[in-house]
Amino acid sequence: MTRLAVCTLILCAVLSAQQAPDPLLKALELADFYNWAEAEPWFEKAKASAGNDSRKALYAELGFVRATMERRVLPETSEWLATQLRQNPLLMGDDELRLFALMVKADIDFEIDVRPARTDWEEARAIAERRKDSKWLRRSEGELGFIYFVEGDVTRSTKSVVGALVAAKQANDIGAQIRYLSGIGTGLTMIRNHQAGLDRIDQALALEAANQPLAGYNFPVREGRVMALLGLGRKDEAYALGAELLEQARARGKRVKECQLFLVLGKHFRDEGNKQQAVLYFTQARDLAEAGQFTRLLANAYNALALARLEEGNKTSAVELAMKAARTTQASGDLYLLPDRLFTVAQLQVGLGRIEEAKGTFEAAEEAATLVRDWATSAQTRVSLVNTMSSLYREHFLLYARTGDVSNAFRVLETSRARTMREVILASDKMLSEEKISSLRSTLARSGEIADLRRAQATVAADQQSSWTDVQRRIVQPVDLAEIQRGLSPKAVLLEYALAEPSSYCVAITKTNARIVQLPMGAKALTALVTQYSDALKQKKTDNRVAEELYRVLLAPVMETTKQRELLVSRDGALHLIPFEALAGPDKQYAIMSHDISYIPSASTLRLLQGLPAKQRSASAFLGVGGLQYDTSSRPQIAATRGYETKLKNLPGSAQEVRNAAESIAPGRAKLLLGADGTESAFKRTAPGYRIIHLAVHGRANSLYPDRAALVLLPDAVAKEDGLLDASEIVQLRIAADMVVLSACDTAVGMLLGQDGVANLSRAFLAGGTRTVISTLWAANDISATSLLKRFYAELESGKDVAHSLTAAKRDLIKTFRAPPYFWAPYIVEGLGGLRVQ
């Protein structure tokens, strides 16, 4: 070789080296456009070429993790990242590198649980603010907007995402514009605003086309376009784009994308009724996921095939596939999907007559649902799990009810209803740490064993209950049937209702007998009837026909063989909306005239309350709150920020109501917080020391967030109290009173939780240690309230227990004034109705 040839080769090598991009810089340039697919090989090259540069090696490793996240077990990956963020000196001292690591972890956490993702992005935003990094400041805000959407805060989400999009346009941040336009478009498509969604997605695609090659081929944007086109009925265009996506995925070796698309198309064809084509796509998705060990996608493919086989009538194949779906779901870390998938398995096992297997699967599904609910933060997830758990417990109960197994049917109901009290207590409690949740999730994913759910739930329960009182720990534990019977009076019958289809049920328990009574109406029809009667009462109307029909359905089947006149009622679903005292028997008389009726969250709660010691007589006797001037306080402005109604009227008779009660039950031994003295801070300081507490104030339930139900007191700016005493704060006060009277509207009505009952203010007092609570089902008339409660306290003073005193007061109003139910029926007793407070 001549000298000229050698020089030429050396020169070419030098020029080539000068032209070759730095692998890490190239990878980060592509990642800035969210083009992770094409960034992957560059991150891999950067890892290989990092040599002794530990910072560059870690940067490349983090980027490679993000680029390959779809092929990873996410809980384990999140746990590794969390460890790196806590322990790696490079990430603890380098803001730029830490910001990148937080972004990677946040993207992974978002697929698992939005709570840690939110924490990740909030820290990232703080770092960006400190560094004056405007790009990551707006991107952090935009990603938090996506999280707010999942949490159910649509208004805040819209503000954050749209704000980030506007800022990205002003800064010419093309990658962020594509991401937010795509996200907004997909979100609009999900809520069936298909045309608006398609418009945003097309804007994103136009930006992508103008910024090649960096923007790459964005699969998620096009998948969103397929969904929008299908929603608009433009099927030919959707199918053509789907075919293009498949071709591109295969050409680029993107097996994950190909698998995802098979699942999307399979679901579409199943919804269209083309079962054969749907099964073909689902099978292809399964085969790809198995070959590539794409655990999350494999779980989805198994589940889709299970449903398809069920529709074909092949239950044996369906149950095998459904169990594979459940096990693989646990292994993937997608625990939010696990309760519903185990529920599907249990239902299939019942259909095949594999009852013993079904019993175990129901238990596992309930444990999974409880576990996931305990660390759920998004409103959407909580509501979804409430619905799933209600259906779970209902079907589990029916498994025993239909065979007459009273003991096990009762056990399932009690386990379910103990959850109501857990919901109330947990609303006031600290959440599990993200580190603990991540560790548990990772452990379950590694084991893949359904049986490990019980151990995980025990770990969570022990952690949560470490700060609970003895009462709170015991109130969430179901008690067996024999123990309940030992605590019942011979005069009492406990009625535990369960709404179901095609028939509802009542478990009727006396001291010597227990039986399951089938009721002559299903849940849907009964709920409609109950709602009709509840609405009539709230509108101050009388509907005798409906009152008689409800008696025929709810009480007559039990009364036929029961002579007891003391009814202890544990309600289900919509039954919480009506007072059983106002149901009319065959003789046209209201049930209040022949029965003493009180209500309990569950039989186990009743047994616990029976065992609690009464407040010492030396304790302060009576605390009353009333006469608050709502129209002159600053509470409306504060309430508006928390989503409460702001226009509240004064309660002119409430001050006198409280004085009457004090004079009757504790003359000379009462403390009254009247008018301007009725602040939240004053109540919190005072209430824990009193035996009897009477609150004549406004109350508000929250149908979506039961822990936000609140008693409306007055604010105290100095004490930084807003005047809204919500359920979680009530639990924290731990008011171990003998009796609390909530003479306020909506205090007995909260979020209907199916088999779980109702989470409301009265239950918050019970969970805090109060033995008996009197609350209201609707706004009580001032005059009738004053008259009724005056009679009630007089009866209490004579030595009668709480339930008998309230019953006697109601009967007196009926006999004296022929008062209709809407005057006397809103007041109900919940808890230990047989308690004497004098």
PDB file of C-alpha atoms in Angstrom, residues 241 276 408 429 444 505 521 783 829:
ATOM      1  CA  LEU A 241     -54.125   2.885   9.508  1.00  0.00           C
ATOM      2  CA  GLN A 276     -63.845 -14.961  14.843  1.00  0.00           C
ATOM      3  CA  ASN A 408     -70.836 -18.545  55.979  1.00  0.00           C
ATOM      4  CA  ASP A 429     -55.073   7.837  58.628  1.00  0.00           C
ATOM      5  CA  LEU A 444     -46.121 -10.036  44.674  1.00  0.00           C
ATOM      6  CA  TYR A 505     -82.155 -11.558  51.059  1.00  0.00           C
ATOM      7  CA  MET A 521     -87.965  -8.394  44.959  1.00  0.00           C
ATOM      8  CA  ILE A 783     -90.361  23.340  64.789  1.00  0.00           C
ATOM      9  CA  VAL A 829     -80.527   5.775  66.026  1.00  0.00           C
TER      10      VAL A 829
END
